[in-house]
Amino acid sequence: MITYEKAGWPLILGAAALAALTGAQLAASSARVAVVIPLAAAGLAVLAYLAVTRFALFVAAALAVRASLDLAKGTLDTRTVGGAAELPLWLDPGTLLGVLFLLAGTVWLAVQPRISVRPAIVFFFCVAALSAVGSSDPVTSAGETLRLAAWLLMIVVVACLVRQDRELVGPLLTAVFVAAIPPIALTLYQVVSGSDQAYVHGVLQPHGTFWHPNGLGLFSMLLLLMSLSVLPWSGSRLVMGVLLAGLAFTLVASEARTAWFGAVAGLIVVALLQDRRIWFVIGLAGAAAAVILPSSLGESRTEAGFAGNSVVWRFDHWQQALGLMERNPVTGTGLGTTKLLIVKEVHNDYLRAIVETGLLGLAAYAALLVTLALAAARALRTARAGIDRGVAVGLAACVAALAVAALADNVMTSVAVMWYLAAFAGLALGIGVRR
């Protein structure tokens, strides 16, 4: 009989390699649909088989490939009207994987003898669904609610898996770290070759396997903090050290300043909970920021009166978004509608929550952050020395980083990024259950 250990990891690595190959072909292909359809069909068939036969392996494989699927959306170019030539929603591999995970995860949970769901998770989903009912665009809000449901379900599924088998912590973490290989490799290629970069506000930036450089930065931020936290307990410190260096490179190369600030907040948590030597790294990061940030901001306004840097246009966006609050202050305008109404992203998750889901949504978002922080605290209290404690420290750092980055970025709508935060939260919730 083929065991999980013998058959699992070749499939996970093969799925990640397929995702990387798909991305490379999509980046170079003008006939994007002709490439996506056969590869997506083959990949979904493999994942569907795993979902039925080896559900834990299916979850690991989904985590291993999710970070590479957004390349199917094309490369961001703000010079075009639409920003990018995206695939139809029904052909987007990320969306298809989300639907498959929703179906498989729901069925799997339904047959479990016992599951535990935190009230904040249920509350957050219910508020999102309620906003879709009174949304100015119900179809868009319904789609965003399903995306949100997929990564909330990831928290519950991973927590349930770990409670049933604590030995799955290592394999699931490995799958997440495998997911970082294609973004690191493609970012290195984009930086060295200078090709296939995203055009954002007059500047070409590497974006790895993500649609936007900010997505690359946020992904690198979360995985860097988790890999740093589990490094002391890793059996392959050299491999983890190389991965950590690669994630630091992609974080810096992305030029996502909100992810930089979030990473510093997370590093402070790791320094307080685990390793005081990190204070030296934090000092270096602060010195680098003092040099880089002032010169990168430039003038506040152009002669024509337009925003001259990202700080100023963020304030402009926030003022426009605040004007939408009076439409429906209780349940909001509906998830995903702000971009339709002001033709801009909000770049502030707290403001987005109150505009799109109302006062209830802001309360639900705050409750979710508190729940994740409490999950990390409980895991710290119950975890034995080793990989379990590393995961607990890592989640605490990621929650701090998320809370900071959400002040000026669109973290909640970065579905590919949120899947990995959900996986970390599920691991910590499973670890936090006393033996």
Tab-separated table of C-alpha atoms in Angstrom:
chain	number	residue	atom	x	y	z
A	1	MET	CA	0.000	0.000	0.000
A	2	ILE	CA	1.317	3.436	-0.912
A	3	THR	CA	1.620	5.562	2.220
A	4	TYR	CA	1.193	9.300	2.586
A	5	GLU	CA	4.917	9.771	3.167
A	6	LYS	CA	5.890	7.813	0.035
A	7	ALA	CA	3.349	9.267	-2.369
A	8	GLY	CA	2.516	12.644	-0.887
A	9	TRP	CA	5.533	14.845	-1.314
A	10	PRO	CA	6.338	13.882	-4.931
A	11	LEU	CA	2.766	14.921	-5.779
A	12	ILE	CA	3.094	18.190	-3.862
A	13	LEU	CA	6.423	19.014	-5.503
A	14	GLY	CA	5.031	17.970	-8.861
A	15	ALA	CA	2.024	20.228	-8.386
A	16	ALA	CA	4.296	23.137	-7.481
A	17	ALA	CA	6.470	22.447	-10.527
A	18	LEU	CA	3.335	22.352	-12.693
A	19	ALA	CA	2.262	25.696	-11.267
A	20	ALA	CA	5.675	27.196	-12.013
A	21	LEU	CA	5.649	25.781	-15.559
A	22	THR	CA	2.139	27.098	-16.081
A	23	GLY	CA	3.225	30.542	-14.925
A	24	ALA	CA	6.233	30.584	-17.217
A	25	GLN	CA	4.114	29.585	-20.210
A	26	LEU	CA	1.391	32.068	-19.359
A	27	ALA	CA	3.941	34.859	-19.032
A	28	ALA	CA	5.293	34.157	-22.496
A	29	SER	CA	2.112	33.123	-24.288
A	30	SER	CA	-0.164	35.382	-26.249
A	31	ALA	CA	-2.797	32.623	-26.469
A	32	ARG	CA	-3.401	32.611	-22.728
A	33	VAL	CA	-6.718	30.746	-22.811
A	34	ALA	CA	-5.264	27.949	-24.950
A	35	VAL	CA	-2.620	27.363	-22.283
A	36	VAL	CA	-4.840	27.690	-19.234
A	37	ILE	CA	-7.679	25.348	-20.193
A	38	PRO	CA	-5.723	22.066	-20.558
A	39	LEU	CA	-3.382	22.741	-17.632
A	40	ALA	CA	-6.183	23.863	-15.331
A	41	ALA	CA	-8.280	20.823	-16.282
A	42	ALA	CA	-5.394	18.423	-15.592
A	43	GLY	CA	-4.484	20.116	-12.313
A	44	LEU	CA	-8.067	20.199	-11.056
A	45	ALA	CA	-8.521	16.532	-11.948
A	46	VAL	CA	-5.475	15.588	-9.854
A	47	LEU	CA	-6.602	17.759	-6.950
A	48	ALA	CA	-10.162	16.417	-7.111
A	49	TYR	CA	-8.802	12.865	-6.942
A	50	LEU	CA	-6.711	13.782	-3.894
A	51	ALA	CA	-9.705	15.478	-2.254
A	52	VAL	CA	-11.631	12.207	-2.436
A	53	THR	CA	-8.816	9.795	-1.566
A	54	ARG	CA	-6.330	11.706	0.619
A	55	PHE	CA	-7.870	14.902	1.886
A	56	ALA	CA	-4.854	16.058	3.933
A	57	LEU	CA	-2.687	15.677	0.849
A	58	PHE	CA	-5.243	17.667	-1.172
A	59	VAL	CA	-5.006	20.562	1.308
A	60	ALA	CA	-1.208	20.445	1.191
A	61	ALA	CA	-1.175	20.392	-2.616
A	62	ALA	CA	-3.647	23.306	-2.771
A	63	LEU	CA	-1.379	25.357	-0.509
A	64	ALA	CA	1.677	24.403	-2.561
A	65	VAL	CA	0.225	25.697	-5.842
A	66	ARG	CA	-2.027	28.612	-4.845
A	67	ALA	CA	0.738	31.236	-4.820
A	68	SER	CA	1.559	30.513	-8.473
A	69	LEU	CA	-1.925	30.653	-9.978
A	70	ASP	CA	-2.421	34.415	-10.201
A	71	LEU	CA	-0.056	34.611	-13.183
A	72	ALA	CA	-3.003	33.497	-15.282
A	73	LYS	CA	-4.475	36.961	-14.750
A	74	GLY	CA	-1.697	38.576	-16.760
A	75	THR	CA	0.722	41.381	-15.857
A	76	LEU	CA	-0.512	44.623	-14.334
A	77	ASP	CA	-0.187	47.632	-16.617
A	78	THR	CA	-1.791	50.822	-15.287
A	79	ARG	CA	-1.372	52.437	-18.694
A	80	THR	CA	-4.278	50.355	-20.002
A	81	VAL	CA	-7.896	51.136	-19.209
A	82	GLY	CA	-8.613	47.863	-17.441
A	83	GLY	CA	-5.220	47.579	-15.781
A	84	ALA	CA	-4.631	44.084	-17.184
A	85	ALA	CA	-6.073	41.641	-19.666
A	86	GLU	CA	-7.530	39.191	-17.178
A	87	LEU	CA	-9.042	35.811	-17.914
A	88	PRO	CA	-12.792	35.298	-17.539
A	89	LEU	CA	-13.664	34.401	-13.955
A	90	TRP	CA	-14.675	30.859	-14.891
A	91	LEU	CA	-11.211	30.261	-16.417
A	92	ASP	CA	-9.175	31.759	-13.576
A	93	PRO	CA	-7.273	28.814	-11.980
A	94	GLY	CA	-7.277	30.539	-8.587
A	95	THR	CA	-11.056	30.881	-8.660
A	96	LEU	CA	-11.504	27.278	-9.800
A	97	LEU	CA	-9.258	26.024	-7.003
A	98	GLY	CA	-11.228	28.123	-4.513
A	99	VAL	CA	-14.517	26.593	-5.657
A	100	LEU	CA	-13.052	23.076	-5.494
A	101	PHE	CA	-11.717	23.712	-1.998
A	102	LEU	CA	-15.056	25.118	-0.845
A	103	LEU	CA	-16.907	22.040	-2.064
A	104	ALA	CA	-14.380	19.471	-0.861
A	105	GLY	CA	-13.758	21.200	2.472
A	106	THR	CA	-17.466	21.560	3.241
A	107	VAL	CA	-18.174	17.895	2.449
A	108	TRP	CA	-15.160	16.743	4.478
A	109	LEU	CA	-16.170	18.790	7.516
A	110	ALA	CA	-19.746	17.521	7.251
A	111	VAL	CA	-18.630	13.922	7.831
A	112	GLN	CA	-16.295	14.694	10.733
A	113	PRO	CA	-17.509	13.512	14.145
A	114	ARG	CA	-16.586	16.791	15.810
A	115	ILE	CA	-15.520	20.203	14.565
A	116	SER	CA	-14.881	23.472	16.356
A	117	VAL	CA	-15.414	26.858	14.719
A	118	ARG	CA	-14.548	30.105	16.453
A	119	PRO	CA	-17.550	32.469	16.766
A	120	ALA	CA	-15.549	35.328	15.202
A	121	ILE	CA	-15.130	33.305	11.996
A	122	VAL	CA	-18.872	32.668	11.747
A	123	PHE	CA	-19.636	36.296	12.593
A	124	PHE	CA	-17.215	37.580	9.946
A	125	PHE	CA	-18.737	35.390	7.236
A	126	CYS	CA	-22.320	36.256	8.204
A	127	VAL	CA	-21.589	39.985	8.082
A	128	ALA	CA	-19.985	39.582	4.633
A	129	ALA	CA	-23.009	37.652	3.384
A	130	LEU	CA	-25.358	40.256	4.859
A	131	SER	CA	-23.531	43.026	3.004
A	132	ALA	CA	-24.140	41.179	-0.271
A	133	VAL	CA	-27.918	41.283	0.322
A	134	GLY	CA	-28.046	45.086	0.321
A	135	SER	CA	-25.087	45.570	-2.006
A	136	SER	CA	-25.038	48.106	-4.826
A	137	ASP	CA	-23.698	45.221	-6.967
A	138	PRO	CA	-24.981	41.908	-5.514
A	139	VAL	CA	-23.159	39.720	-8.057
A	140	THR	CA	-19.745	41.225	-7.260
A	141	SER	CA	-20.396	41.034	-3.515
A	142	ALA	CA	-21.525	37.432	-3.742
A	143	GLY	CA	-18.330	36.511	-5.564
A	144	GLU	CA	-16.190	38.296	-2.959
A	145	THR	CA	-18.125	36.564	-0.174
A	146	LEU	CA	-17.310	33.161	-1.692
A	147	ARG	CA	-13.613	34.091	-1.932
A	148	LEU	CA	-13.683	35.119	1.703
A	149	ALA	CA	-15.490	31.901	2.627
A	150	ALA	CA	-12.717	29.827	1.025
A	151	TRP	CA	-9.932	31.224	3.184
A	152	LEU	CA	-12.091	31.215	6.325
A	153	LEU	CA	-12.818	27.550	5.592
A	154	MET	CA	-9.061	26.974	5.313
A	155	ILE	CA	-8.684	28.021	8.959
A	156	VAL	CA	-11.312	25.527	10.111
A	157	VAL	CA	-10.089	22.671	7.903
A	158	VAL	CA	-6.410	22.966	8.864
A	159	ALA	CA	-7.291	23.270	12.561
A	160	CYS	CA	-9.427	20.129	12.337
A	161	LEU	CA	-6.692	18.204	10.499
A	162	VAL	CA	-4.068	19.118	13.087
A	163	ARG	CA	-6.350	18.215	15.979
A	164	GLN	CA	-6.822	14.778	14.445
A	165	ASP	CA	-3.136	14.261	13.661
A	166	ARG	CA	-0.465	16.533	15.172
A	167	GLU	CA	2.115	15.021	12.807
A	168	LEU	CA	0.531	16.990	9.950
A	169	VAL	CA	2.001	20.278	11.223
A	170	GLY	CA	5.339	19.625	9.517
A	171	PRO	CA	3.956	18.464	6.143
A	172	LEU	CA	1.487	21.361	5.902
A	173	LEU	CA	4.220	23.869	6.750
A	174	THR	CA	6.458	22.256	4.143
A	175	ALA	CA	3.724	22.667	1.535
A	176	VAL	CA	3.502	26.380	2.355
A	177	PHE	CA	7.258	26.823	2.037
A	178	VAL	CA	7.254	24.897	-1.264
A	179	ALA	CA	4.738	27.493	-2.505
A	180	ALA	CA	7.403	30.183	-2.056
A	181	ILE	CA	9.822	28.640	-4.564
A	182	PRO	CA	8.136	29.784	-7.837
A	183	PRO	CA	7.601	33.413	-6.649
A	184	ILE	CA	11.232	33.667	-5.529
A	185	ALA	CA	12.564	32.159	-8.752
A	186	LEU	CA	10.397	34.294	-11.021
A	187	THR	CA	11.166	37.488	-9.081
A	188	LEU	CA	14.881	36.795	-9.471
A	189	TYR	CA	14.358	36.305	-13.216
A	190	GLN	CA	12.368	39.537	-13.511
A	191	VAL	CA	14.981	41.552	-11.610
A	192	VAL	CA	17.962	40.125	-13.517
A	193	SER	CA	16.396	40.214	-16.980
A	194	GLY	CA	14.345	43.368	-16.504
A	195	SER	CA	11.442	41.762	-18.383
A	196	ASP	CA	7.851	40.808	-17.529
A	197	GLN	CA	7.586	43.395	-14.784
A	198	ALA	CA	4.449	45.227	-13.694
A	199	TYR	CA	3.990	48.879	-14.686
A	200	VAL	CA	2.732	50.659	-11.569
A	201	HIS	CA	2.492	54.458	-11.345
A	202	GLY	CA	5.218	55.073	-13.867
A	203	VAL	CA	7.645	52.484	-12.478
A	204	LEU	CA	8.415	48.912	-13.543
A	205	GLN	CA	8.426	46.545	-10.559
A	206	PRO	CA	8.896	42.768	-10.201
A	207	HIS	CA	5.772	40.940	-9.122
A	208	GLY	CA	6.856	37.296	-9.054
A	209	THR	CA	3.879	35.022	-9.631
A	210	PHE	CA	1.401	37.609	-8.341
A	211	TRP	CA	-0.688	40.071	-10.322
A	212	HIS	CA	0.597	43.088	-8.357
A	213	PRO	CA	3.953	43.764	-6.604
A	214	ASN	CA	2.064	44.445	-3.368
A	215	GLY	CA	0.769	40.873	-3.416
A	216	LEU	CA	4.348	39.631	-3.709
A	217	GLY	CA	5.389	41.863	-0.811
A	218	LEU	CA	2.569	40.735	1.485
A	219	PHE	CA	3.158	37.063	0.668
A	220	SER	CA	6.889	37.456	1.345
A	221	MET	CA	6.149	39.284	4.593
A	222	LEU	CA	4.020	36.464	6.018
A	223	LEU	CA	6.225	33.583	4.919
A	224	LEU	CA	9.407	35.359	6.005
A	225	LEU	CA	8.040	35.812	9.531
A	226	MET	CA	6.867	32.197	9.782
A	227	SER	CA	10.076	30.742	8.339
A	228	LEU	CA	12.153	32.869	10.722
A	229	SER	CA	10.038	31.684	13.663
A	230	VAL	CA	10.388	27.974	12.869
A	231	LEU	CA	14.049	28.202	11.793
A	232	PRO	CA	15.481	27.329	15.266
A	233	TRP	CA	13.377	24.137	15.315
A	234	SER	CA	13.935	23.102	11.694
A	235	GLY	CA	15.753	19.894	10.855
A	236	SER	CA	17.170	21.482	7.681
A	237	ARG	CA	18.465	24.872	8.755
A	238	LEU	CA	20.507	25.350	5.589
A	239	VAL	CA	17.436	24.893	3.388
A	240	MET	CA	15.374	27.157	5.622
A	241	GLY	CA	18.169	29.736	5.628
A	242	VAL	CA	18.216	29.794	1.811
A	243	LEU	CA	14.423	30.112	1.747
A	244	LEU	CA	14.579	32.923	4.290
A	245	ALA	CA	17.147	34.774	2.178
A	246	GLY	CA	14.969	34.352	-0.907
A	247	LEU	CA	11.912	35.724	0.871
A	248	ALA	CA	13.902	38.692	2.170
A	249	PHE	CA	14.988	39.369	-1.413
A	250	THR	CA	11.445	39.236	-2.806
A	251	LEU	CA	10.150	41.433	0.032
A	252	VAL	CA	12.711	44.142	-0.732
A	253	ALA	CA	12.425	43.773	-4.524
A	254	SER	CA	8.629	44.169	-4.431
A	255	GLU	CA	9.029	47.755	-3.150
A	256	ALA	CA	5.802	47.196	-1.182
A	257	ARG	CA	6.391	49.677	1.617
A	258	THR	CA	3.335	48.619	3.604
A	259	ALA	CA	4.703	45.062	3.639
A	260	TRP	CA	8.047	46.454	4.824
A	261	PHE	CA	6.408	48.177	7.791
A	262	GLY	CA	4.342	45.075	8.506
A	263	ALA	CA	7.465	42.916	8.441
A	264	VAL	CA	9.175	45.200	10.958
A	265	ALA	CA	6.156	44.918	13.287
A	266	GLY	CA	6.306	41.135	12.969
A	267	LEU	CA	10.051	41.063	13.580
A	268	ILE	CA	9.528	42.985	16.818
A	269	VAL	CA	7.127	40.260	17.972
A	270	VAL	CA	9.621	37.504	17.085
A	271	ALA	CA	12.370	39.401	18.916
A	272	LEU	CA	10.205	39.733	22.025
A	273	LEU	CA	8.986	36.142	22.060
A	274	GLN	CA	11.933	34.161	20.742
A	275	ASP	CA	15.226	35.713	19.692
A	276	ARG	CA	16.678	39.023	20.899
A	277	ARG	CA	19.327	38.971	18.162
A	278	ILE	CA	16.612	40.036	15.731
A	279	TRP	CA	16.724	43.521	17.262
A	280	PHE	CA	19.907	43.996	15.243
A	281	VAL	CA	18.025	43.179	12.026
A	282	ILE	CA	15.271	45.583	13.041
A	283	GLY	CA	17.862	48.316	13.571
A	284	LEU	CA	19.305	47.725	10.105
A	285	ALA	CA	15.826	47.805	8.573
A	286	GLY	CA	15.091	51.087	10.333
A	287	ALA	CA	18.324	52.630	9.079
A	288	ALA	CA	17.596	51.480	5.521
A	289	ALA	CA	14.069	52.884	5.709
A	290	ALA	CA	15.389	56.240	6.892
A	291	VAL	CA	17.493	56.412	3.729
A	292	ILE	CA	15.093	54.906	1.180
A	293	LEU	CA	11.672	56.258	2.139
A	294	PRO	CA	12.282	60.045	2.053
A	295	SER	CA	13.919	59.883	-1.373
A	296	SER	CA	11.204	57.586	-2.777
A	297	LEU	CA	8.286	59.782	-1.754
A	298	GLY	CA	9.299	62.782	-3.822
A	299	GLU	CA	6.968	65.758	-4.171
A	300	SER	CA	3.537	65.629	-2.573
A	301	ARG	CA	1.678	67.179	-5.519
A	302	THR	CA	2.463	67.682	-9.169
A	303	GLU	CA	2.027	71.049	-10.871
A	304	ALA	CA	-1.315	69.824	-12.215
A	305	GLY	CA	-2.503	69.122	-8.663
A	306	PHE	CA	-2.345	65.323	-8.847
A	307	ALA	CA	-0.854	63.171	-6.081
A	308	GLY	CA	2.904	63.035	-6.391
A	309	ASN	CA	3.506	59.941	-4.263
A	310	SER	CA	1.749	56.904	-2.801
A	311	VAL	CA	1.096	58.518	0.583
A	312	VAL	CA	-0.769	61.470	-0.897
A	313	TRP	CA	-2.908	59.437	-3.297
A	314	ARG	CA	-3.789	57.049	-0.500
A	315	PHE	CA	-5.201	59.967	1.483
A	316	ASP	CA	-7.095	61.046	-1.645
A	317	HIS	CA	-8.568	57.533	-2.003
A	318	TRP	CA	-9.552	57.405	1.667
A	319	GLN	CA	-11.416	60.698	1.425
A	320	GLN	CA	-13.369	59.444	-1.579
A	321	ALA	CA	-14.123	56.131	0.144
A	322	LEU	CA	-15.325	57.898	3.294
A	323	GLY	CA	-17.901	59.687	1.175
A	324	LEU	CA	-19.566	56.324	0.489
A	325	MET	CA	-20.260	55.577	4.151
A	326	GLU	CA	-23.483	57.572	4.230
A	327	ARG	CA	-25.073	55.207	1.686
A	328	ASN	CA	-25.414	52.381	4.201
A	329	PRO	CA	-23.578	52.826	7.510
A	330	VAL	CA	-24.901	49.580	9.061
A	331	THR	CA	-24.217	46.864	6.457
A	332	GLY	CA	-22.180	48.863	3.933
A	333	THR	CA	-22.192	49.123	0.164
A	334	GLY	CA	-21.269	45.433	-0.279
A	335	LEU	CA	-17.974	43.572	-0.576
A	336	GLY	CA	-15.965	44.518	-3.641
A	337	THR	CA	-18.073	47.552	-4.539
A	338	THR	CA	-15.689	50.344	-3.527
A	339	LYS	CA	-13.505	49.802	-6.569
A	340	LEU	CA	-16.591	49.930	-8.779
A	341	LEU	CA	-17.919	53.114	-7.177
A	342	ILE	CA	-14.726	55.204	-7.037
A	343	VAL	CA	-12.695	53.226	-9.646
A	344	LYS	CA	-9.876	52.789	-7.117
A	345	GLU	CA	-8.815	50.366	-4.427
A	346	VAL	CA	-9.193	51.648	-0.870
A	347	HIS	CA	-5.678	50.703	0.339
A	348	ASN	CA	-6.901	50.448	3.938
A	349	ASP	CA	-8.631	47.299	5.162
A	350	TYR	CA	-10.184	48.962	8.194
A	351	LEU	CA	-11.733	51.658	6.030
A	352	ARG	CA	-12.773	49.075	3.452
A	353	ALA	CA	-14.476	47.039	6.166
A	354	ILE	CA	-16.567	49.946	7.407
A	355	VAL	CA	-17.442	51.209	3.901
A	356	GLU	CA	-18.245	47.842	2.292
A	357	THR	CA	-19.678	45.985	5.312
A	358	GLY	CA	-20.654	48.836	7.646
A	359	LEU	CA	-20.139	49.175	11.367
A	360	LEU	CA	-20.928	45.488	11.756
A	361	GLY	CA	-18.144	44.659	9.325
A	362	LEU	CA	-15.570	46.723	11.189
A	363	ALA	CA	-16.549	44.979	14.434
A	364	ALA	CA	-16.323	41.575	12.725
A	365	TYR	CA	-12.892	42.371	11.266
A	366	ALA	CA	-11.592	43.508	14.664
A	367	ALA	CA	-13.039	40.378	16.297
A	368	LEU	CA	-11.277	38.176	13.733
A	369	LEU	CA	-7.911	39.847	14.382
A	370	VAL	CA	-8.394	39.431	18.145
A	371	THR	CA	-9.321	35.762	17.653
A	372	LEU	CA	-6.149	35.121	15.639
A	373	ALA	CA	-4.050	36.861	18.284
A	374	LEU	CA	-5.689	34.781	21.035
A	375	ALA	CA	-5.075	31.615	18.999
A	376	ALA	CA	-1.377	32.474	18.877
A	377	ALA	CA	-1.337	33.206	22.634
A	378	ARG	CA	-3.044	29.926	23.472
A	379	ALA	CA	-0.684	27.982	21.226
A	380	LEU	CA	2.259	29.639	22.984
A	381	ARG	CA	0.926	28.471	26.336
A	382	THR	CA	0.293	24.871	25.293
A	383	ALA	CA	2.986	24.241	22.656
A	384	ARG	CA	5.982	22.146	23.539
A	385	ALA	CA	9.447	23.345	22.562
A	386	GLY	CA	9.901	22.665	18.881
A	387	ILE	CA	8.060	23.296	15.655
A	388	ASP	CA	4.775	23.866	17.505
A	389	ARG	CA	6.218	26.821	19.405
A	390	GLY	CA	7.709	28.182	16.192
A	391	VAL	CA	4.268	28.137	14.569
A	392	ALA	CA	2.754	29.944	17.574
A	393	VAL	CA	5.417	32.661	17.451
A	394	GLY	CA	5.036	32.906	13.686
A	395	LEU	CA	1.277	33.432	13.837
A	396	ALA	CA	1.668	36.112	16.517
A	397	ALA	CA	4.175	37.890	14.255
A	398	CYS	CA	1.930	37.519	11.191
A	399	VAL	CA	-1.092	38.960	13.019
A	400	ALA	CA	0.961	41.986	14.094
A	401	ALA	CA	2.238	42.396	10.536
A	402	LEU	CA	-1.293	42.116	9.128
A	403	ALA	CA	-2.647	44.698	11.569
A	404	VAL	CA	0.014	47.191	10.452
A	405	ALA	CA	-0.026	46.451	6.708
A	406	ALA	CA	-3.833	46.679	6.635
A	407	LEU	CA	-3.557	50.372	7.541
A	408	ALA	CA	-2.409	51.211	4.009
A	409	ASP	CA	-2.895	48.165	1.785
A	410	ASN	CA	-5.511	45.767	0.404
A	411	VAL	CA	-4.596	42.672	2.395
A	412	MET	CA	-8.072	41.173	2.727
A	413	THR	CA	-8.643	41.182	-1.017
A	414	SER	CA	-5.296	39.454	-1.689
A	415	VAL	CA	-6.916	36.019	-1.672
A	416	ALA	CA	-3.739	34.100	-2.513
A	417	VAL	CA	-1.958	35.776	0.414
A	418	MET	CA	-4.807	35.243	2.884
A	419	TRP	CA	-4.857	31.499	2.211
A	420	TYR	CA	-1.434	31.241	3.840
A	421	LEU	CA	-2.384	33.347	6.846
A	422	ALA	CA	-5.426	31.075	7.198
A	423	ALA	CA	-3.172	28.005	7.116
A	424	PHE	CA	-0.973	29.472	9.863
A	425	ALA	CA	-4.053	30.301	11.947
A	426	GLY	CA	-5.418	26.777	11.512
A	427	LEU	CA	-2.090	25.256	12.560
A	428	ALA	CA	-1.993	27.395	15.701
A	429	LEU	CA	-5.633	26.607	16.571
A	430	GLY	CA	-4.907	22.896	16.226
A	431	ILE	CA	-1.742	23.176	18.301
A	432	GLY	CA	-3.561	25.175	20.972
A	433	VAL	CA	-5.794	22.212	21.847
A	434	ARG	CA	-4.351	20.494	24.886
A	435	ARG	CA	-3.414	16.864	24.467
